[in-house]
Coordinates of C-alpha atoms in Angstrom, one line a residue:
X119 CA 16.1 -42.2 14.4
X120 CA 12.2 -40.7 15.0
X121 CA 11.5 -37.7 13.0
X122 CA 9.3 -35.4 15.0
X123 CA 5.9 -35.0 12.7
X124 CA 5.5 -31.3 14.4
X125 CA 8.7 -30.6 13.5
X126 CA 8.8 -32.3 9.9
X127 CA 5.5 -29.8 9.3
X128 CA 7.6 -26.8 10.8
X129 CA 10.7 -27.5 8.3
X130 CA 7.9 -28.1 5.3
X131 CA 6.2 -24.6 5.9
X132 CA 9.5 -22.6 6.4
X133 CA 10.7 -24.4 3.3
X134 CA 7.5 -23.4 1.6
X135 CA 7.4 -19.6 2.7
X136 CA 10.7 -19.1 1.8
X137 CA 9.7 -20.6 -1.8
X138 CA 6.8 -18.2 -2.1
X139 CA 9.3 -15.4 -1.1
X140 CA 11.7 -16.0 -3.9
X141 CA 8.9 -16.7 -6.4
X142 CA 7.1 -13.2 -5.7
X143 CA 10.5 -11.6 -5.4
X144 CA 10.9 -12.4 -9.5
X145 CA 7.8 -10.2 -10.3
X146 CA 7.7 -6.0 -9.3
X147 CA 10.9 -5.7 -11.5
X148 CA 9.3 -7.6 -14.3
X149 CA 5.5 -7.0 -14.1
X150 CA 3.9 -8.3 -17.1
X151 CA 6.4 -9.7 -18.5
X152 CA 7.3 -12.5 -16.8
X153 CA 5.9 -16.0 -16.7
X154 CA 5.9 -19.1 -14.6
X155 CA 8.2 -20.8 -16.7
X156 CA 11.0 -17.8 -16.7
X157 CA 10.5 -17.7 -12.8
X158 CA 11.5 -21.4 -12.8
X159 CA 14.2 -20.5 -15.0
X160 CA 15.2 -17.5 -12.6
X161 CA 15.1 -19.2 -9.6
X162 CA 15.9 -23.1 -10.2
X163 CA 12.5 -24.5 -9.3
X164 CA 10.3 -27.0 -11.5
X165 CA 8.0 -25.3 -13.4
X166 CA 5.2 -27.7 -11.5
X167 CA 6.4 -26.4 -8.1
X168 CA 6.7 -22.7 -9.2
X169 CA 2.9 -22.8 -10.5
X170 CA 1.7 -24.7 -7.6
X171 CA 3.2 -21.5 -5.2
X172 CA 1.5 -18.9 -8.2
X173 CA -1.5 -20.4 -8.1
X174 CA -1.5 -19.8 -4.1
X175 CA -0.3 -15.9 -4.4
X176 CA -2.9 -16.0 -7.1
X177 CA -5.2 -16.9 -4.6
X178 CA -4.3 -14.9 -1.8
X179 CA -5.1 -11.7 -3.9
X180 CA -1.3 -11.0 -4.4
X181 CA -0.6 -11.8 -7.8
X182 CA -2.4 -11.8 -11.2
X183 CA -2.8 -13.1 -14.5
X184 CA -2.5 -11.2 -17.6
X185 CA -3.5 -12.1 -21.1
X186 CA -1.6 -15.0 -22.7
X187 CA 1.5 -13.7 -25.5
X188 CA 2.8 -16.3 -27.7
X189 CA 6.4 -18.0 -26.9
X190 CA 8.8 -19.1 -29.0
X191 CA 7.9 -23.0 -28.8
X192 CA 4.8 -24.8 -27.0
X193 CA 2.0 -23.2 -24.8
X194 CA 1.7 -19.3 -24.6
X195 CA 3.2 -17.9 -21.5
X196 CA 1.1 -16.3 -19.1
X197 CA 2.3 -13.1 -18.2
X198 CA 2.4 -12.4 -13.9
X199 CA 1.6 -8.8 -12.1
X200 CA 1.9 -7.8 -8.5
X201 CA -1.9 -7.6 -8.4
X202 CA -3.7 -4.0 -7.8
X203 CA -6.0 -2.7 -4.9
X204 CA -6.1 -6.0 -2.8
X205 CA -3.0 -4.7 0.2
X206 CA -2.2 -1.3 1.1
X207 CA -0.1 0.8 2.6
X208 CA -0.1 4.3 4.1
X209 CA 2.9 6.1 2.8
X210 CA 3.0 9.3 5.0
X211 CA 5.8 12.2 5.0
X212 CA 6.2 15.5 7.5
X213 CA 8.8 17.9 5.3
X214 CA 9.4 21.5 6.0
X215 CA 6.9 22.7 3.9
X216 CA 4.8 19.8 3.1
X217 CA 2.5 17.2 5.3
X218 CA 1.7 13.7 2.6
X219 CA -0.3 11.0 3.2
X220 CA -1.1 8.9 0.4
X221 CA -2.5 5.3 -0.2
X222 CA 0.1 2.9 -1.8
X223 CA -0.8 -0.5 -3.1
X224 CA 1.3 -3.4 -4.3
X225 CA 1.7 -2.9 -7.5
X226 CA 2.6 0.7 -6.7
X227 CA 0.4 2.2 -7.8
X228 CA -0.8 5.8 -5.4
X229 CA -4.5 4.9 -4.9
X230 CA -5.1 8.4 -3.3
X231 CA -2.5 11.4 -2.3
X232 CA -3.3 14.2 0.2
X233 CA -1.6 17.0 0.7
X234 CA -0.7 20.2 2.2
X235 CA 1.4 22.9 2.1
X236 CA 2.7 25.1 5.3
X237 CA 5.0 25.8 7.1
X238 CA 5.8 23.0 9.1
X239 CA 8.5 24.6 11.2
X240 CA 5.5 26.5 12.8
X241 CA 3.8 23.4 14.1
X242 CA 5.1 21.2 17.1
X243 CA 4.9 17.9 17.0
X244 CA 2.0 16.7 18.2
X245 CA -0.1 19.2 16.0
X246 CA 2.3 17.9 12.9
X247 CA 1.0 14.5 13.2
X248 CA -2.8 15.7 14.3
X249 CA -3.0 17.0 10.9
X250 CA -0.7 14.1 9.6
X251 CA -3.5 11.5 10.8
X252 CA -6.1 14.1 9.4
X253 CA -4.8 13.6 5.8
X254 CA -4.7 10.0 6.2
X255 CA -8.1 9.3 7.7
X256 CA -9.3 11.4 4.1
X257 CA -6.9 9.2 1.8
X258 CA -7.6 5.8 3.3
X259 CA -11.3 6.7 1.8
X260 CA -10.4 5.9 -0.7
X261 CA -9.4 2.2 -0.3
X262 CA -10.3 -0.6 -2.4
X263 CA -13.6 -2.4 -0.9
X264 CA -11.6 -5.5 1.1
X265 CA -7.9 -4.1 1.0
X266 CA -5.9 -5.3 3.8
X267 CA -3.9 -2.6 5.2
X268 CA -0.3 -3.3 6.0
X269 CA 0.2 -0.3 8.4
X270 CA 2.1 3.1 8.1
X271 CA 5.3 4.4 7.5
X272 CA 6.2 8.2 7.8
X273 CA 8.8 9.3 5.8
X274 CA 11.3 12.3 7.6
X275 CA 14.0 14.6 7.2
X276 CA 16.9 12.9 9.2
X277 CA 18.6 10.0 11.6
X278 CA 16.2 7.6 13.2
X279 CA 16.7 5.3 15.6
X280 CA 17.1 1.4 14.6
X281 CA 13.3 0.6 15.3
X282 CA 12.0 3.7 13.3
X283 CA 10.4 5.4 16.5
X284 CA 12.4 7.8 17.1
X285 CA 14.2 11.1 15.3
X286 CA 17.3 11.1 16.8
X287 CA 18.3 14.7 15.3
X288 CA 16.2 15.9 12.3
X289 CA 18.1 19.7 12.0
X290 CA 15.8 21.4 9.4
X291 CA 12.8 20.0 10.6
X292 CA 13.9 21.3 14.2
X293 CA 12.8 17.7 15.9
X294 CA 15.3 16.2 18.1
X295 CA 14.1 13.2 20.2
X296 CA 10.6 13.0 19.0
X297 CA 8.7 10.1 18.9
X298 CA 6.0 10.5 16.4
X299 CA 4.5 7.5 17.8
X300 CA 3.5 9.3 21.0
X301 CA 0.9 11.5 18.6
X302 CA -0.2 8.9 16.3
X303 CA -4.0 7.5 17.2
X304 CA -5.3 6.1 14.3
X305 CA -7.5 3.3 13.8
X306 CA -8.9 1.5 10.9
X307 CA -12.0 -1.1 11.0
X308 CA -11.5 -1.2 15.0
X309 CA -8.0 -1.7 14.5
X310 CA -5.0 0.2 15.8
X311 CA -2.7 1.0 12.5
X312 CA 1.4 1.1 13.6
X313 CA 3.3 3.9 12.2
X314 CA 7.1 2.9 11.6
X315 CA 9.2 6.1 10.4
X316 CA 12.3 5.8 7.9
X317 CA 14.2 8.5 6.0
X318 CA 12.6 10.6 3.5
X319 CA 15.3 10.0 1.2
X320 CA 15.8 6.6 1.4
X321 CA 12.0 6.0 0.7
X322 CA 12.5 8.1 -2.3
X323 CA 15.5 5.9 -3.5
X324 CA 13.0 3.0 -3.0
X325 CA 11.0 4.6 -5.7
X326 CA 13.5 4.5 -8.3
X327 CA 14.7 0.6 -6.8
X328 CA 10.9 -0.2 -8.0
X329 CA 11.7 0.5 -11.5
X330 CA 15.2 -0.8 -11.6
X331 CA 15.6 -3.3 -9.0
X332 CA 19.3 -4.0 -9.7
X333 CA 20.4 -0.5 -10.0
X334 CA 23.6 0.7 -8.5
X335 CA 23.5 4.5 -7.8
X336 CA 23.8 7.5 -5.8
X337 CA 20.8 9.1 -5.5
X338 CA 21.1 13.2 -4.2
X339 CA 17.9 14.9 -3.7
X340 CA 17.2 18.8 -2.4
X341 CA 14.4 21.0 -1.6
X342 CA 15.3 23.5 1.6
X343 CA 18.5 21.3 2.2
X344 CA 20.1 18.4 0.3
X345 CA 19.3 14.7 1.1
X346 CA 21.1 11.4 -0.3
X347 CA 20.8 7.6 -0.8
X348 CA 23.1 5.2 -1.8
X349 CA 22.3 1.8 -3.8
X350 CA 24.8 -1.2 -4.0
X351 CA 23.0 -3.9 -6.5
X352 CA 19.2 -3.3 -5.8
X353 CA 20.0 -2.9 -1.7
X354 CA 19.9 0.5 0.0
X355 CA 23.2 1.4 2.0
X356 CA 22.1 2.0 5.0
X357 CA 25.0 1.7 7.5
X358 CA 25.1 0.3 10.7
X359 CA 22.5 2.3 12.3
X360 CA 20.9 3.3 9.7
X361 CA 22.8 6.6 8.7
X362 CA 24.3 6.0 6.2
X363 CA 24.9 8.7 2.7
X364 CA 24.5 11.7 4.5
X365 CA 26.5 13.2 1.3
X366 CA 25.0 17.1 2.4
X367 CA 27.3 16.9 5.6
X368 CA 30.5 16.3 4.0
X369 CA 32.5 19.2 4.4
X370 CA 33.0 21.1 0.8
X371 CA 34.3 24.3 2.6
X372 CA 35.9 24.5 5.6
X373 CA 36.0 27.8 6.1
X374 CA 32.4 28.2 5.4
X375 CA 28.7 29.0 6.5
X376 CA 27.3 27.0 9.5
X377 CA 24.9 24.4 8.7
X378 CA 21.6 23.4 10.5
X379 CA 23.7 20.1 11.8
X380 CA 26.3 22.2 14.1
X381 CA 29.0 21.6 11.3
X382 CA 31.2 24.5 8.8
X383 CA 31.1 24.5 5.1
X384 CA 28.7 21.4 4.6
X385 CA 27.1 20.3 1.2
X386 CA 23.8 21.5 2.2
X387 CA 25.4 25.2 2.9
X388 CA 26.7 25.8 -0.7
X389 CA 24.0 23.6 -2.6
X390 CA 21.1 23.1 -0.6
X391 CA 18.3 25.5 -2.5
X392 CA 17.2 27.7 0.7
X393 CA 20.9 28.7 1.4
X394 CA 21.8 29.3 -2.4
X395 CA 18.7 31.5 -3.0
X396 CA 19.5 33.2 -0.1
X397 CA 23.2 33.5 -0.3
X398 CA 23.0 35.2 -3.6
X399 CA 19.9 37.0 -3.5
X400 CA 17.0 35.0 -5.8
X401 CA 14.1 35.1 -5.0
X402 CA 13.4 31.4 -6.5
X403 CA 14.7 28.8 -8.4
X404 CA 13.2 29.8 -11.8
X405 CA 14.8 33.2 -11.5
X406 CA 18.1 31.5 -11.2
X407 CA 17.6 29.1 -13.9
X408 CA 16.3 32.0 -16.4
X409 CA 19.3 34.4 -15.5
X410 CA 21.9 31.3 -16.2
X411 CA 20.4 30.1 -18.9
X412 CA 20.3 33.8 -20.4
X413 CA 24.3 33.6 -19.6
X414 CA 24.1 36.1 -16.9
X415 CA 27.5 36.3 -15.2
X416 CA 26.1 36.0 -11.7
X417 CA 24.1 33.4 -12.2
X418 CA 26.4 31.3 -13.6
X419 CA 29.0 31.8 -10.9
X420 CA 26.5 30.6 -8.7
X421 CA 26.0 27.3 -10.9
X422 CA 29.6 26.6 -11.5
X423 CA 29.8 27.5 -7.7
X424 CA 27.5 24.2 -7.1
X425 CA 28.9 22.2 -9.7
X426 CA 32.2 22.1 -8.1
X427 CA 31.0 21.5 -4.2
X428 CA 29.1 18.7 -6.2
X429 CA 32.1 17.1 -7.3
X430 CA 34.0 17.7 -4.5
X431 CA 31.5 15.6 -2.5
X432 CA 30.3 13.0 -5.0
X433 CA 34.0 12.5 -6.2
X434 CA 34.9 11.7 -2.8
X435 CA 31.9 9.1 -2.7
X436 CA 32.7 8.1 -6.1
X437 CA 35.6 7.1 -5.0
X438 CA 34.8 5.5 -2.0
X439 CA 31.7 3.2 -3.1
X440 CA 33.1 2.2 -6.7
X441 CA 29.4 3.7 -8.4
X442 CA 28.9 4.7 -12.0
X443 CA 25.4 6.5 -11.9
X444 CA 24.7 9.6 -9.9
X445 CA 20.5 10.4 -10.1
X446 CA 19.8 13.5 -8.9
X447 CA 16.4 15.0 -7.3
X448 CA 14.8 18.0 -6.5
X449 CA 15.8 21.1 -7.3
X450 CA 18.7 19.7 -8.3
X451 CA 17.3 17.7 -10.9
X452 CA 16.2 21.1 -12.2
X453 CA 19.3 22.7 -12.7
X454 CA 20.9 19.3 -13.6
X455 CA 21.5 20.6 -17.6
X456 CA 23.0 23.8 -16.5
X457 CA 25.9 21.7 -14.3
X458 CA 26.1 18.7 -16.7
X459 CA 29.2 19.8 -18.3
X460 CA 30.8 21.6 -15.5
X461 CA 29.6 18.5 -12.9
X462 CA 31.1 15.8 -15.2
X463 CA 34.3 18.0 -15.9
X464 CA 35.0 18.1 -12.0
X465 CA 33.9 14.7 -11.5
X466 CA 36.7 13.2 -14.6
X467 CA 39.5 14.9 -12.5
X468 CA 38.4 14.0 -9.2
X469 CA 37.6 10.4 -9.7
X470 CA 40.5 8.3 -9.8
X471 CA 38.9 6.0 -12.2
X472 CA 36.8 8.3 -14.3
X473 CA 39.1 7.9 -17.5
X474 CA 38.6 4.5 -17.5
X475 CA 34.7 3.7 -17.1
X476 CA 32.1 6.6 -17.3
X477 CA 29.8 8.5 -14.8
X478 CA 26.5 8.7 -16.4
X479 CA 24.2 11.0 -14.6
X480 CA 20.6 11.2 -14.7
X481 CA 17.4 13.1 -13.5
X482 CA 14.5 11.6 -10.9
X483 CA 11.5 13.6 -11.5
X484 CA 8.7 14.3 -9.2
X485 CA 10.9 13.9 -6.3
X486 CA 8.6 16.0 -3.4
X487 CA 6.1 12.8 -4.1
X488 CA 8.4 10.2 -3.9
X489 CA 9.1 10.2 -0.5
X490 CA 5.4 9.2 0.8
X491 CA 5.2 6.7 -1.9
X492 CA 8.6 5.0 -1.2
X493 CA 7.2 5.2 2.7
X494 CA 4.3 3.4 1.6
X495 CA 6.6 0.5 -0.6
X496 CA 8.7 0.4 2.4
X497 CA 5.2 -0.6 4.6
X498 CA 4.8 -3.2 1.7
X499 CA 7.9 -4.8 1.9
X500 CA 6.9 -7.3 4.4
X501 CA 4.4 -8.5 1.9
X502 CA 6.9 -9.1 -0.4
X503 CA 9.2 -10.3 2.1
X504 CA 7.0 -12.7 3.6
X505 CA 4.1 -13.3 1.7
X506 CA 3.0 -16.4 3.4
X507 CA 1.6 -15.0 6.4
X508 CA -0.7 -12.8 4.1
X509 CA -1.9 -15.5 1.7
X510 CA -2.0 -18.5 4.3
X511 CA -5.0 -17.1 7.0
X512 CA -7.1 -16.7 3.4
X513 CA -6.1 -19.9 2.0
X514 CA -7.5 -22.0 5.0

């Protein structure tokens, strides 16, 4: 039988990519503490093969070296970081009050964040993304001398098509078949920059991934209305199409408000923070947290009020998805120790299996940023993915 040479090389650099793939995939959730030798341990490689494919994302300005720690036998190990300010991303978000652009790079860290507050709802559009590109032309100013950029990712408020072009329905935002793409002009070094979009609250969830990249969880965010993500084993839920854990459209009340989606009685109606401010007279957040925490009858109607249209949608979940840990966001986040105890109690007689293994719940701060800098991780992840055809054009 002849072996095709052309096709012998094909098999041999496919083999290879997919090597340095699974070798860089060891490092983000282990930075600085992990060596070549525990890769080859993690992954089933040769230690000789696993250094030859460091030494290469060494090379290609995607990993480094830190300073040697003694082992428990023979040489000291080496410790491996996703390396700093060599590939960027733009991690960009349009919110209802906020326009981010920010400068992400691989080791995720935010090089540079610019933003600003309005009223979005005011702008169409095309002026939305005008000032969008604005902010982004001042943060990538701030780019590392040499940083390859891997493009752009805009981070918004509802259901996107498959490709990320398109907001099929984004209610509070008041876009509905808008392609952001149309607007977007912006070059860098001669050099048109795409712009992919993805949920705001699924880039957030890629946030708290980063940190625990094994993490099972449902993650509920809110600012004007309420937002969710869902993590199964370090990999976002995203459904089919993409829509998947809209948890602040499941129907709490059906004899309700109307929401913003069309629907009665949704999540987002009794919890979301512009309805509950507004439905019970505060004029913000702190004024509701100072009057419950005072033990103010109203104001803690209103929290045992959202407490139990919590449960009654994360139970359901709960139920559902088999998942232990709930992280909450937002303003939610803020008034997480006020509905600890009533949350859990509702949660222990909704879930069927609550009795038997706890729900531990915990609190994501600085959840308004996370969504531009999950966008620009998400713009990353091809790096990560296939970090051969980054490495390979400077390797030559």
């Amino acid at each position: 039988m002849t072996v095709d040479p052309a096709a012998m090389r094909m098999t041999q650099s496919s083999v290879r990519a997919a090597n340095l793939a699974l070798v860089l995939s060891r490092i983000p959730g282990q930075q600085g503490t992990i060596s070549r030798a525990d890769i080859a341990a993690q992954v089933g490689m040769t230690r000789s093969t696993v250094s030859r494919l460091v030494d290469d994302l060494i090379m290609g300005g995607l990993v480094r070296e830190g300073g040697t720690t003694a082992g428990a036998r023979g040489r000291p190990a080496v410790p491996l970081s996703l390396q700093k300010g060599t590939v960027v991303s733009l991690g960009l978000e349009i919110n209802i009050e906020r326009i981010v652009a920010t400068v992400v790079d691989l080791a995720g860290e935010m090089i540079d964040v610019q933003q600003r507050d309005l009223d979005v709802l005011g702008l169409s559009p095309a002026d939305a993304v005008a000032l969008l590109m604005e902010l982004a032309n001042t943060a990538l100013e701030s780019r590392p001398d040499g940083a390859r950029l891997t493009g752009a990712v805009l981070a918004l408020p509802g259901l996107l098509d498959r490709t990320g072009t398109r907001v099929l329905r984004a209610p509070n935002l008041g876009w509905e078949g808008v392609s952001p793409s149309d607007f977007w002009d912006l070059t860098v070094d001669g050099d048109p920059v795409p712009l992919r979009c993805a949920n705001d609250v699924d880039c957030s969830a890629l946030t708290v991934l980063r940190d625990d990249p094994q993490a099972s969880f449902i993650y509920v965010t809110g600012e004007v209305g309420i937002g969710s993500a869902i993590a199964i084993d370090g990999a976002l839920l995203t459904g089919r199409s993409g829509w998947a854990a809209e948890l602040g459209h499941v129907c709490v009340d059906p004899d309700g408000e109307l929401c913003g989606c069309g629907s009665v009685g949704c999540l987002e109606t009794v919890v979301g923070a512009r309805a509950l401010l507004d439905r019970h007279g505060y004029p913000d957040l702190d004024s509701l947290i100072a009057d419950a925490e005072s033990g103010q009858d109203a104001a803690v109607t209103v929290i045992t009020e959202v407490a139990v249209a919590l449960g009654i949608a994360l139970g359901a979940a709960l139920n559902l998805l088999d998942v232990e840990n709930i992280r909450l966001g937002g303003h939610l986040g803020r008034l997480e120790p006020l509905l600890r105890d009533r949350l859990a109690a509702e949660l222990d007689r909704r879930v069927l299996w609550a009795q038997h293994s706890g729900i531990e719940t915990q609190v994501v701060e600085d959840a308004p940023l996370r969504a531009a800098m999950g966008a620009g991780l998400s713009g990353l992840g091809r790096v990560l993915t296939d970090p051969a055809s980054w490495i390979d054009p400077i390797l030559v």
